[in-house]
Amino acid sequence: MDKKQLIEWDKKFIWHPFTQMKSWLNEEPTIFIEGRDCFLKDIDGKWYLDGVSSLWVNVHGHRRAEIDEAVKSQIDKLAHSTLLGACNKPSIVLAKKMADLLSEKLKWGEPLTKIFYSDNGSTAVEIAMKIAYQYWMNMGIRGKDTFVSLKEGYHGDTIGAVSVGGVELFHNVYKPLLNKSLQAPAPYCYRCELNNSYPQCGLACLNEMEKIIAQHQKKVIAVIVEPLVQCAGGIIVWPEGYLRGLREICNKYDILLIADEVATGFGRTGKMFACEHEQVTPDIICLSKGITNGYMPLAVTAVSEKIFNAFLGELEERKTFYHGHSYTGNPLACAAAIANLEIFAKETTVEKLPSKIYLINEMLSEIAQLRYVGDVRQKGMIAGIEIVKDKNTKEPFPYKEQIGWRIVKAARKHGVWLRPLGDIIVIMPPLIISKEHLQRLLDVIKVCIIEVTS
Ligand SMILES: *Cc1c(COP(=O)(O)O)cnc(C)c1O
């Protein structure tokens, strides 16, 4: 099948996510046909450095022999059964590994040892929200029907997850369909809505958060946040202490804390889980993107024994968690995740990050000097570069100029694959990227920002 035919069928039959299909039809799309290490090859044979880890999922590179092998050997045994009334081997082994890892890394509260499987980040969040709501019901506490979340927050695209989302562009249109939720200001120091700069912005935002919780305490089920970095909202990196302070507020008012680590989990921030940076253990954690290295759709919602125990009872008490998916605990996905976790342990992936994190930091301070770069933000292996029209006033470029997209398209000519968030250039390479390739990624970004803005 030739390229022309494939493109024709793509345009005729596929509705692409987050895409204005009218513009899509006028463009020449890229078809990837192969991957290796940190690179992707398109149908013309051109290789691209994968600068955004194939949408933030790839941690150990494309076509990892160990994961290839684990999935192939599981295929020879069992591709799928069900966790509804039955078990399978990989899901059991992975649950044990995840519970051990979570208890080892998040040791400042009740360990998160009960693993509920699903198959994407949005459903991991839906599950966390339903568990949190029903937890209070099962405890005999009535009247709780509201979540607290952050502006610029992103927790996925299903209705429950959108209800706690705060990205206007993605979420506004669905407002009439959404569940009850309250939003606190995001500690976005560059554009702090309370007019504070770094680091006072963090404290001011915490005060607002506490006001909301104090005022609505009886109704609030939980606070849900993306700890340390609000990724899809624009790589908003929190000032130190915000997460710690949030945990303390939740403790003070007896509110659950849900950490959506779908993007930040599995080493991205320089530690296995972002919550480790501030010695915080959430009550519920959501994990997905990095879990299988992008091989198979899989997600985990992990909770403490205390929350789990509230669901135990006689059948007629109706305390059961009524939730499950056809693909829950899929053996191929769990086998991929087990192999991926084994690479983390064997290669000490996370321990090897500091020199790469330092390199990103160095290059970002150079990039920050450029005339149209308003702000640079970084936490570990996640970074964002905010392009502005006016550095002094922070005025953005007009939306129709699509400045972010133009920079990203320029990078493609240089063999670097990126995807922006509006006017923010996102850097999120696979964790195993070599320093040489990382340097190239950052060099190309710098050159393209200059090229497009001058
Ligand atoms: C990507 C993301 C999600 C949604 O995950 P999907 O697998 O795309 O449904 C949820 N929360 C955060 C923080 C994310 O980055």
GROMACS .gro file of C-alpha atoms and ligand atoms in nm:
model
  469
    1MET     CA    1   0.000   0.000   0.000
    2ASP     CA    2   0.154   0.327  -0.104
    3LYS     CA    3   0.175   0.652   0.082
    4LYS     CA    4  -0.077   0.829  -0.136
    5GLN     CA    5  -0.340   0.564  -0.069
    6LEU     CA    6  -0.276   0.571   0.307
    7ILE     CA    7  -0.309   0.947   0.325
    8GLU     CA    8  -0.625   0.938   0.121
    9TRP     CA    9  -0.781   0.681   0.357
   10ASP     CA   10  -0.660   0.866   0.664
   11LYS     CA   11  -0.828   1.183   0.545
   12LYS     CA   12  -1.138   0.997   0.442
   13PHE     CA   13  -1.188   0.777   0.749
   14ILE     CA   14  -0.999   0.903   1.054
   15TRP     CA   15  -1.122   1.172   1.291
   16HIS     CA   16  -0.802   1.279   1.467
   17PRO     CA   17  -0.802   1.380   1.836
   18PHE     CA   18  -0.775   1.748   1.933
   19THR     CA   19  -0.764   1.834   1.564
   20GLN     CA   20  -0.953   2.081   1.348
   21MET     CA   21  -1.019   1.836   1.068
   22LYS     CA   22  -1.078   2.114   0.816
   23SER     CA   23  -0.714   2.222   0.848
   24TRP     CA   24  -0.599   1.861   0.862
   25LEU     CA   25  -0.741   1.794   0.517
   26ASN     CA   26  -0.526   2.069   0.372
   27GLU     CA   27  -0.203   1.940   0.520
   28GLU     CA   28   0.042   1.669   0.435
   29PRO     CA   29   0.037   1.435   0.737
   30THR     CA   30   0.334   1.236   0.864
   31ILE     CA   31   0.295   0.859   0.873
   32PHE     CA   32   0.530   0.688   1.116
   33ILE     CA   33   0.626   0.334   1.030
   34GLU     CA   34   0.913   0.248   1.261
   35GLY     CA   35   1.073   0.345   1.589
   36ARG     CA   36   1.407   0.284   1.751
   37ASP     CA   37   1.559   0.427   2.068
   38CYS     CA   38   1.456   0.798   2.076
   39PHE     CA   39   1.379   0.812   1.705
   40LEU     CA   40   1.078   0.767   1.478
   41LYS     CA   41   1.094   0.694   1.104
   42ASP     CA   42   0.830   0.820   0.862
   43ILE     CA   43   0.710   0.652   0.545
   44ASP     CA   44   0.964   0.847   0.334
   45GLY     CA   45   1.247   0.706   0.544
   46LYS     CA   46   1.316   1.030   0.731
   47TRP     CA   47   1.410   0.991   1.100
   48TYR     CA   48   1.291   1.228   1.371
   49LEU     CA   49   1.416   1.271   1.727
   50ASP     CA   50   1.108   1.208   1.944
   51GLY     CA   51   1.116   1.523   2.159
   52VAL     CA   52   0.781   1.463   2.329
   53SER     CA   53   0.807   1.088   2.397
   54SER     CA   54   0.518   1.011   2.159
   55LEU     CA   55   0.284   1.220   2.370
   56TRP     CA   56   0.464   1.175   2.701
   57VAL     CA   57   0.436   0.797   2.721
   58ASN     CA   58   0.776   0.672   2.614
   59VAL     CA   59   1.036   0.647   2.890
   60HIS     CA   60   1.281   0.379   2.777
   61GLY     CA   61   1.285   0.434   2.401
   62HIS     CA   62   1.102   0.270   2.112
   63ARG     CA   63   1.133  -0.105   2.055
   64ARG     CA   64   1.293  -0.204   2.380
   65ALA     CA   65   1.405  -0.565   2.343
   66GLU     CA   66   1.298  -0.660   2.697
   67ILE     CA   67   0.943  -0.527   2.651
   68ASP     CA   68   0.915  -0.667   2.297
   69GLU     CA   69   1.009  -1.004   2.441
   70ALA     CA   70   0.770  -0.982   2.739
   71VAL     CA   71   0.472  -0.898   2.516
   72LYS     CA   72   0.560  -1.163   2.257
   73SER     CA   73   0.596  -1.435   2.517
   74GLN     CA   74   0.268  -1.334   2.685
   75ILE     CA   75   0.096  -1.348   2.344
   76ASP     CA   76   0.197  -1.713   2.323
   77LYS     CA   77   0.015  -1.778   2.650
   78LEU     CA   78  -0.290  -1.553   2.687
   79ALA     CA   79  -0.380  -1.219   2.527
   80HIS     CA   80  -0.689  -1.140   2.732
   81SER     CA   81  -0.921  -1.285   2.992
   82THR     CA   82  -1.105  -1.074   3.254
   83LEU     CA   83  -1.062  -0.950   3.609
   84LEU     CA   84  -1.437  -0.958   3.667
   85GLY     CA   85  -1.458  -1.274   3.874
   86ALA     CA   86  -1.121  -1.413   3.760
   87CYS     CA   87  -0.748  -1.346   3.775
   88ASN     CA   88  -0.453  -1.358   3.540
   89LYS     CA   89  -0.086  -1.392   3.619
   90PRO     CA   90   0.065  -1.067   3.482
   91SER     CA   91  -0.197  -0.848   3.656
   92ILE     CA   92  -0.120  -1.014   3.990
   93VAL     CA   93   0.256  -0.980   3.953
   94LEU     CA   94   0.226  -0.618   3.840
   95ALA     CA   95  -0.008  -0.527   4.128
   96LYS     CA   96   0.249  -0.662   4.375
   97LYS     CA   97   0.528  -0.469   4.202
   98MET     CA   98   0.326  -0.146   4.191
   99ALA     CA   99   0.222  -0.176   4.557
  100ASP     CA  100   0.585  -0.237   4.658
  101LEU     CA  101   0.711   0.053   4.448
  102LEU     CA  102   0.446   0.295   4.573
  103SER     CA  103   0.504   0.202   4.939
  104GLU     CA  104   0.879   0.234   4.897
  105LYS     CA  105   0.865   0.574   4.725
  106LEU     CA  106   0.568   0.738   4.899
  107LYS     CA  107   0.636   0.659   5.262
  108TRP     CA  108   0.497   0.965   5.442
  109GLY     CA  109   0.145   0.840   5.502
  110GLU     CA  110  -0.072   0.535   5.453
  111PRO     CA  111   0.092   0.325   5.181
  112LEU     CA  112  -0.094   0.297   4.849
  113THR     CA  113  -0.120  -0.079   4.822
  114LYS     CA  114  -0.455  -0.146   4.655
  115ILE     CA  115  -0.437  -0.140   4.277
  116PHE     CA  116  -0.737  -0.081   4.050
  117TYR     CA  117  -0.664  -0.125   3.679
  118SER     CA  118  -0.805   0.054   3.378
  119ASP     CA  119  -0.668   0.146   3.037
  120ASN     CA  120  -0.604   0.520   3.011
  121GLY     CA  121  -0.535   0.825   3.223
  122SER     CA  122  -0.886   0.967   3.200
  123THR     CA  123  -1.045   0.651   3.333
  124ALA     CA  124  -0.783   0.630   3.609
  125VAL     CA  125  -0.912   0.974   3.713
  126GLU     CA  126  -1.280   0.876   3.679
  127ILE     CA  127  -1.209   0.580   3.906
  128ALA     CA  128  -1.030   0.798   4.163
  129MET     CA  129  -1.328   1.038   4.165
  130LYS     CA  130  -1.585   0.761   4.206
  131ILE     CA  131  -1.383   0.592   4.481
  132ALA     CA  132  -1.339   0.922   4.667
  133TYR     CA  133  -1.711   1.000   4.647
  134GLN     CA  134  -1.821   0.655   4.755
  135TYR     CA  135  -1.561   0.641   5.032
  136TRP     CA  136  -1.747   0.914   5.221
  137MET     CA  137  -2.084   0.752   5.145
  138ASN     CA  138  -1.961   0.418   5.279
  139MET     CA  139  -1.828   0.593   5.588
  140GLY     CA  140  -2.179   0.724   5.653
  141ILE     CA  141  -2.089   1.085   5.578
  142ARG     CA  142  -2.352   1.254   5.361
  143GLY     CA  143  -2.362   1.579   5.165
  144LYS     CA  144  -2.026   1.556   4.987
  145ASP     CA  145  -2.075   1.613   4.616
  146THR     CA  146  -1.804   1.856   4.503
  147PHE     CA  147  -1.442   1.828   4.395
  148VAL     CA  148  -1.186   2.104   4.424
  149SER     CA  149  -0.937   2.135   4.140
  150LEU     CA  150  -0.705   2.393   3.990
  151LYS     CA  151  -0.739   2.634   3.704
  152GLU     CA  152  -0.524   2.524   3.410
  153GLY     CA  153  -0.559   2.168   3.541
  154TYR     CA  154  -0.595   1.877   3.301
  155HIS     CA  155  -0.713   1.533   3.404
  156GLY     CA  156  -0.836   1.381   3.079
  157ASP     CA  157  -1.125   1.406   2.836
  158THR     CA  158  -1.407   1.197   2.980
  159ILE     CA  159  -1.691   1.394   3.142
  160GLY     CA  160  -1.584   1.336   3.503
  161ALA     CA  161  -1.226   1.430   3.424
  162VAL     CA  162  -1.338   1.736   3.227
  163SER     CA  163  -1.546   1.844   3.530
  164VAL     CA  164  -1.223   1.894   3.724
  165GLY     CA  165  -1.036   2.035   3.423
  166GLY     CA  166  -0.942   2.400   3.399
  167VAL     CA  167  -0.810   2.456   3.048
  168GLU     CA  168  -1.064   2.699   2.899
  169LEU     CA  169  -0.991   2.608   2.540
  170PHE     CA  170  -1.059   2.237   2.593
  171HIS     CA  171  -1.321   2.247   2.865
  172ASN     CA  172  -1.552   2.550   2.830
  173VAL     CA  173  -1.776   2.412   2.559
  174TYR     CA  174  -1.878   2.113   2.773
  175LYS     CA  175  -1.967   2.314   3.085
  176PRO     CA  176  -2.342   2.242   3.083
  177LEU     CA  177  -2.268   1.869   3.101
  178LEU     CA  178  -2.029   1.875   3.395
  179ASN     CA  179  -2.039   1.766   3.760
  180LYS     CA  180  -2.004   2.004   4.052
  181SER     CA  181  -1.658   2.135   4.112
  182LEU     CA  182  -1.479   2.436   4.255
  183GLN     CA  183  -1.160   2.580   4.115
  184ALA     CA  184  -0.871   2.739   4.296
  185PRO     CA  185  -0.608   2.954   4.121
  186ALA     CA  186  -0.310   2.767   3.980
  187PRO     CA  187   0.031   2.860   4.122
  188TYR     CA  188   0.134   2.980   3.777
  189CYS     CA  189   0.396   3.230   3.889
  190TYR     CA  190   0.461   3.380   3.544
  191ARG     CA  191   0.096   3.477   3.507
  192CYS     CA  192  -0.028   3.469   3.865
  193GLU     CA  193  -0.391   3.582   3.872
  194LEU     CA  194  -0.338   3.713   4.226
  195ASN     CA  195  -0.058   3.933   4.093
  196ASN     CA  196   0.225   3.777   4.284
  197SER     CA  197   0.552   3.668   4.141
  198TYR     CA  198   0.768   3.372   4.231
  199PRO     CA  199   0.767   3.240   4.503
  200GLN     CA  200   0.498   3.441   4.684
  201CYS     CA  201   0.251   3.322   4.422
  202GLY     CA  202   0.257   2.977   4.584
  203LEU     CA  203   0.157   3.103   4.928
  204ALA     CA  204  -0.109   3.336   4.792
  205CYS     CA  205  -0.261   3.051   4.590
  206LEU     CA  206  -0.253   2.821   4.892
  207ASN     CA  207  -0.444   3.083   5.092
  208GLU     CA  208  -0.712   3.093   4.822
  209MET     CA  209  -0.727   2.715   4.823
  210GLU     CA  210  -0.771   2.709   5.199
  211LYS     CA  211  -1.048   2.971   5.182
  212ILE     CA  212  -1.242   2.761   4.931
  213ILE     CA  213  -1.200   2.443   5.133
  214ALA     CA  214  -1.285   2.608   5.464
  215GLN     CA  215  -1.598   2.759   5.316
  216HIS     CA  216  -1.721   2.439   5.150
  217GLN     CA  217  -1.568   2.175   5.375
  218LYS     CA  218  -1.891   1.979   5.428
  219LYS     CA  219  -1.942   1.943   5.053
  220VAL     CA  220  -1.588   1.876   4.941
  221ILE     CA  221  -1.502   1.515   4.851
  222ALA     CA  222  -1.140   1.564   4.752
  223VAL     CA  223  -0.886   1.795   4.597
  224ILE     CA  224  -0.748   1.666   4.268
  225VAL     CA  225  -0.424   1.804   4.125
  226GLU     CA  226  -0.133   1.724   3.898
  227PRO     CA  227   0.148   1.743   4.153
  228LEU     CA  228   0.438   1.980   4.075
  229VAL     CA  229   0.377   2.023   3.703
  230GLN     CA  230   0.042   2.104   3.541
  231CYS     CA  231   0.147   1.963   3.208
  232ALA     CA  232  -0.131   2.006   2.951
  233GLY     CA  233  -0.223   2.344   3.103
  234GLY     CA  234   0.113   2.476   2.978
  235ILE     CA  235   0.395   2.306   3.172
  236ILE     CA  236   0.313   2.512   3.481
  237VAL     CA  237   0.579   2.430   3.738
  238TRP     CA  238   0.474   2.494   4.097
  239PRO     CA  239   0.687   2.691   4.340
  240GLU     CA  240   0.839   2.479   4.613
  241GLY     CA  241   0.612   2.412   4.907
  242TYR     CA  242   0.276   2.433   4.731
  243LEU     CA  243   0.215   2.058   4.728
  244ARG     CA  244   0.334   2.019   5.088
  245GLY     CA  245   0.103   2.304   5.191
  246LEU     CA  246  -0.188   2.150   5.002
  247ARG     CA  247  -0.137   1.817   5.182
  248GLU     CA  248  -0.146   2.002   5.515
  249ILE     CA  249  -0.469   2.182   5.422
  250CYS     CA  250  -0.628   1.849   5.322
  251ASN     CA  251  -0.523   1.699   5.656
  252LYS     CA  252  -0.652   1.997   5.851
  253TYR     CA  253  -1.000   1.983   5.692
  254ASP     CA  254  -1.014   1.605   5.650
  255ILE     CA  255  -1.036   1.614   5.271
  256LEU     CA  256  -0.890   1.347   5.043
  257LEU     CA  257  -0.598   1.437   4.817
  258ILE     CA  258  -0.595   1.278   4.471
  259ALA     CA  259  -0.260   1.302   4.290
  260ASP     CA  260  -0.302   1.273   3.913
  261GLU     CA  261   0.049   1.157   3.822
  262VAL     CA  262  -0.058   1.031   3.480
  263ALA     CA  263   0.201   1.261   3.319
  264THR     CA  264   0.447   1.321   3.605
  265GLY     CA  265   0.479   0.959   3.717
  266PHE     CA  266   0.753   0.714   3.619
  267GLY     CA  267   1.055   0.936   3.648
  268ARG     CA  268   0.954   1.243   3.447
  269THR     CA  269   1.020   1.495   3.722
  270GLY     CA  270   1.354   1.344   3.822
  271LYS     CA  271   1.203   1.118   4.086
  272MET     CA  272   0.986   0.812   4.029
  273PHE     CA  273   0.678   1.006   4.144
  274ALA     CA  274   0.646   1.386   4.164
  275CYS     CA  275   0.500   1.366   4.517
  276GLU     CA  276   0.839   1.242   4.643
  277HIS     CA  277   0.990   1.588   4.592
  278GLU     CA  278   0.782   1.728   4.877
  279GLN     CA  279   0.752   1.413   5.085
  280VAL     CA  280   0.380   1.390   5.029
  281THR     CA  281   0.173   1.074   5.014
  282PRO     CA  282  -0.164   1.132   4.848
  283ASP     CA  283  -0.472   0.930   4.945
  284ILE     CA  284  -0.523   0.819   4.587
  285ILE     CA  285  -0.278   0.823   4.295
  286CYS     CA  286  -0.356   0.797   3.920
  287LEU     CA  287  -0.088   0.659   3.689
  288SER     CA  288  -0.079   0.581   3.321
  289LYS     CA  289   0.133   0.735   3.044
  290GLY     CA  290   0.480   0.598   3.128
  291ILE     CA  291   0.357   0.270   3.273
  292THR     CA  292   0.401   0.045   2.968
  293ASN     CA  293   0.652   0.263   2.783
  294GLY     CA  294   0.376   0.327   2.533
  295TYR     CA  295   0.335  -0.038   2.435
  296MET     CA  296  -0.017  -0.101   2.553
  297PRO     CA  297  -0.296   0.111   2.702
  298LEU     CA  298  -0.291   0.065   3.080
  299ALA     CA  299  -0.363   0.273   3.387
  300VAL     CA  300  -0.358   0.226   3.762
  301THR     CA  301  -0.554   0.396   4.037
  302ALA     CA  302  -0.391   0.308   4.370
  303VAL     CA  303  -0.544   0.373   4.711
  304SER     CA  304  -0.457   0.320   5.074
  305GLU     CA  305  -0.581   0.030   5.286
  306LYS     CA  306  -0.793   0.277   5.482
  307ILE     CA  307  -0.992   0.381   5.175
  308PHE     CA  308  -1.015   0.024   5.047
  309ASN     CA  309  -1.147  -0.099   5.383
  310ALA     CA  310  -1.440   0.142   5.364
  311PHE     CA  311  -1.567  -0.065   5.070
  312LEU     CA  312  -1.578  -0.390   5.268
  313GLY     CA  313  -1.914  -0.506   5.397
  314GLU     CA  314  -2.197  -0.753   5.359
  315LEU     CA  315  -2.342  -0.770   5.008
  316GLU     CA  316  -2.668  -0.607   5.117
  317GLU     CA  317  -2.480  -0.306   5.253
  318ARG     CA  318  -2.405  -0.209   4.891
  319LYS     CA  319  -2.056  -0.087   4.969
  320THR     CA  320  -1.911  -0.259   4.661
  321PHE     CA  321  -1.722  -0.045   4.409
  322TYR     CA  322  -1.939  -0.085   4.101
  323HIS     CA  323  -1.687  -0.019   3.831
  324GLY     CA  324  -1.488  -0.217   3.576
  325HIS     CA  325  -1.379  -0.224   3.214
  326SER     CA  326  -1.371  -0.497   2.951
  327TYR     CA  327  -0.994  -0.467   2.928
  328THR     CA  328  -0.927  -0.428   3.302
  329GLY     CA  329  -0.594  -0.590   3.388
  330ASN     CA  330  -0.521  -0.695   3.030
  331PRO     CA  331  -0.237  -0.951   3.046
  332LEU     CA  332  -0.040  -0.812   2.751
  333ALA     CA  333  -0.048  -0.461   2.896
  334CYS     CA  334   0.051  -0.586   3.241
  335ALA     CA  335   0.335  -0.793   3.092
  336ALA     CA  336   0.466  -0.481   2.916
  337ALA     CA  337   0.444  -0.282   3.240
  338ILE     CA  338   0.630  -0.549   3.439
  339ALA     CA  339   0.913  -0.549   3.185
  340ASN     CA  340   0.917  -0.168   3.189
  341LEU     CA  341   0.944  -0.159   3.571
  342GLU     CA  342   1.224  -0.415   3.553
  343ILE     CA  343   1.418  -0.182   3.322
  344PHE     CA  344   1.372   0.103   3.571
  345ALA     CA  345   1.526  -0.119   3.841
  346LYS     CA  346   1.797  -0.282   3.631
  347GLU     CA  347   1.919   0.033   3.456
  348THR     CA  348   1.854   0.274   3.744
  349THR     CA  349   1.685   0.499   3.489
  350VAL     CA  350   1.585   0.765   3.741
  351GLU     CA  351   1.924   0.775   3.914
  352LYS     CA  352   2.087   0.853   3.579
  353LEU     CA  353   1.882   1.166   3.516
  354PRO     CA  354   2.061   1.444   3.710
  355SER     CA  355   2.322   1.527   3.445
  356LYS     CA  356   2.054   1.541   3.174
  357ILE     CA  357   1.832   1.758   3.392
  358TYR     CA  358   2.130   1.987   3.442
  359LEU     CA  359   2.190   2.005   3.067
  360ILE     CA  360   1.828   2.106   3.004
  361ASN     CA  361   1.861   2.368   3.275
  362GLU     CA  362   2.176   2.516   3.120
  363MET     CA  363   2.028   2.534   2.772
  364LEU     CA  364   1.704   2.682   2.900
  365SER     CA  365   1.887   2.970   3.061
  366GLU     CA  366   2.040   3.047   2.720
  367ILE     CA  367   1.702   3.018   2.550
  368ALA     CA  368   1.548   3.244   2.816
  369GLN     CA  369   1.764   3.529   2.683
  370LEU     CA  370   1.594   3.525   2.342
  371ARG     CA  371   1.385   3.825   2.257
  372TYR     CA  372   1.050   3.646   2.225
  373VAL     CA  373   1.092   3.399   2.509
  374GLY     CA  374   0.881   3.517   2.803
  375ASP     CA  375   0.942   3.233   3.045
  376VAL     CA  376   1.119   2.898   3.070
  377ARG     CA  377   1.002   2.635   3.316
  378GLN     CA  378   1.148   2.299   3.409
  379LYS     CA  379   1.102   2.018   3.655
  380GLY     CA  380   1.330   1.726   3.588
  381MET     CA  381   1.290   1.597   3.233
  382ILE     CA  382   0.983   1.814   3.166
  383ALA     CA  383   1.030   2.164   3.030
  384GLY     CA  384   0.826   2.439   2.867
  385ILE     CA  385   0.926   2.752   2.681
  386GLU     CA  386   0.661   3.026   2.669
  387ILE     CA  387   0.685   3.242   2.357
  388VAL     CA  388   0.548   3.597   2.387
  389LYS     CA  389   0.517   3.894   2.158
  390ASP     CA  390   0.638   4.136   2.424
  391LYS     CA  391   0.873   4.027   2.698
  392ASN     CA  392   0.797   4.326   2.920
  393THR     CA  393   0.420   4.316   2.910
  394LYS     CA  394   0.403   3.935   2.860
  395GLU     CA  395   0.157   4.001   2.576
  396PRO     CA  396   0.111   3.682   2.374
  397PHE     CA  397   0.125   3.659   1.997
  398PRO     CA  398  -0.221   3.677   1.834
  399TYR     CA  399  -0.381   3.330   1.833
  400LYS     CA  400  -0.408   3.324   1.455
  401GLU     CA  401  -0.032   3.355   1.420
  402GLN     CA  402   0.002   3.000   1.558
  403ILE     CA  403   0.353   3.079   1.669
  404GLY     CA  404   0.396   2.755   1.864
  405TRP     CA  405   0.294   2.544   1.566
  406ARG     CA  406   0.523   2.734   1.334
  407ILE     CA  407   0.822   2.669   1.558
  408VAL     CA  408   0.733   2.301   1.584
  409LYS     CA  409   0.695   2.270   1.209
  410ALA     CA  410   1.035   2.431   1.160
  411ALA     CA  411   1.183   2.175   1.399
  412ARG     CA  412   1.044   1.893   1.187
  413LYS     CA  413   1.255   2.013   0.896
  414HIS     CA  414   1.554   1.973   1.125
  415GLY     CA  415   1.449   1.618   1.214
  416VAL     CA  416   1.300   1.689   1.556
  417TRP     CA  417   0.943   1.589   1.640
  418LEU     CA  418   0.758   1.816   1.884
  419ARG     CA  419   0.404   1.915   1.972
  420PRO     CA  420   0.335   2.253   2.135
  421LEU     CA  421   0.070   2.359   2.385
  422GLY     CA  422  -0.047   2.683   2.227
  423ASP     CA  423   0.252   2.917   2.244
  424ILE     CA  424   0.442   2.691   2.480
  425ILE     CA  425   0.709   2.467   2.333
  426VAL     CA  426   0.708   2.139   2.524
  427ILE     CA  427   1.023   1.938   2.588
  428MET     CA  428   0.959   1.590   2.720
  429PRO     CA  429   1.207   1.340   2.571
  430PRO     CA  430   1.233   0.971   2.661
  431LEU     CA  431   1.424   0.941   2.990
  432ILE     CA  432   1.696   0.731   2.829
  433ILE     CA  433   1.787   0.997   2.573
  434SER     CA  434   2.164   1.038   2.543
  435LYS     CA  435   2.319   1.373   2.635
  436GLU     CA  436   2.429   1.413   2.276
  437HIS     CA  437   2.074   1.375   2.143
  438LEU     CA  438   1.936   1.593   2.420
  439GLN     CA  439   2.181   1.866   2.324
  440ARG     CA  440   2.069   1.836   1.962
  441LEU     CA  441   1.702   1.858   2.064
  442LEU     CA  442   1.764   2.178   2.259
  443ASP     CA  443   1.988   2.328   1.988
  444VAL     CA  444   1.722   2.271   1.723
  445ILE     CA  445   1.454   2.427   1.943
  446LYS     CA  446   1.669   2.733   2.001
  447VAL     CA  447   1.747   2.772   1.631
  448CYS     CA  448   1.381   2.732   1.533
  449ILE     CA  449   1.258   2.988   1.786
  450ILE     CA  450   1.505   3.237   1.639
  451GLU     CA  451   1.419   3.138   1.282
  452VAL     CA  452   1.043   3.176   1.323
  453THR     CA  453   1.036   3.487   1.543
  454SER     CA  454   1.290   3.697   1.356
  455LIG     C1  455  -0.269   1.271   2.961
  455LIG     C2  456  -0.326   1.299   3.096
  455LIG     C3  457  -0.447   1.244   3.138
  455LIG     C4  458  -0.535   1.165   3.045
  455LIG     O1  459  -0.478   1.046   3.006
  455LIG     P1  460  -0.532   0.972   2.873
  455LIG     O2  461  -0.460   0.844   2.873
  455LIG     O3  462  -0.498   1.061   2.759
  455LIG     O4  463  -0.680   0.956   2.890
  455LIG     C5  464  -0.489   1.266   3.267
  455LIG     N1  465  -0.417   1.340   3.351
  455LIG     C6  466  -0.300   1.395   3.316
  455LIG     C7  467  -0.222   1.472   3.416
  455LIG     C8  468  -0.251   1.378   3.186
  455LIG     O5  469  -0.137   1.438   3.149
   0.00000   0.00000   0.00000
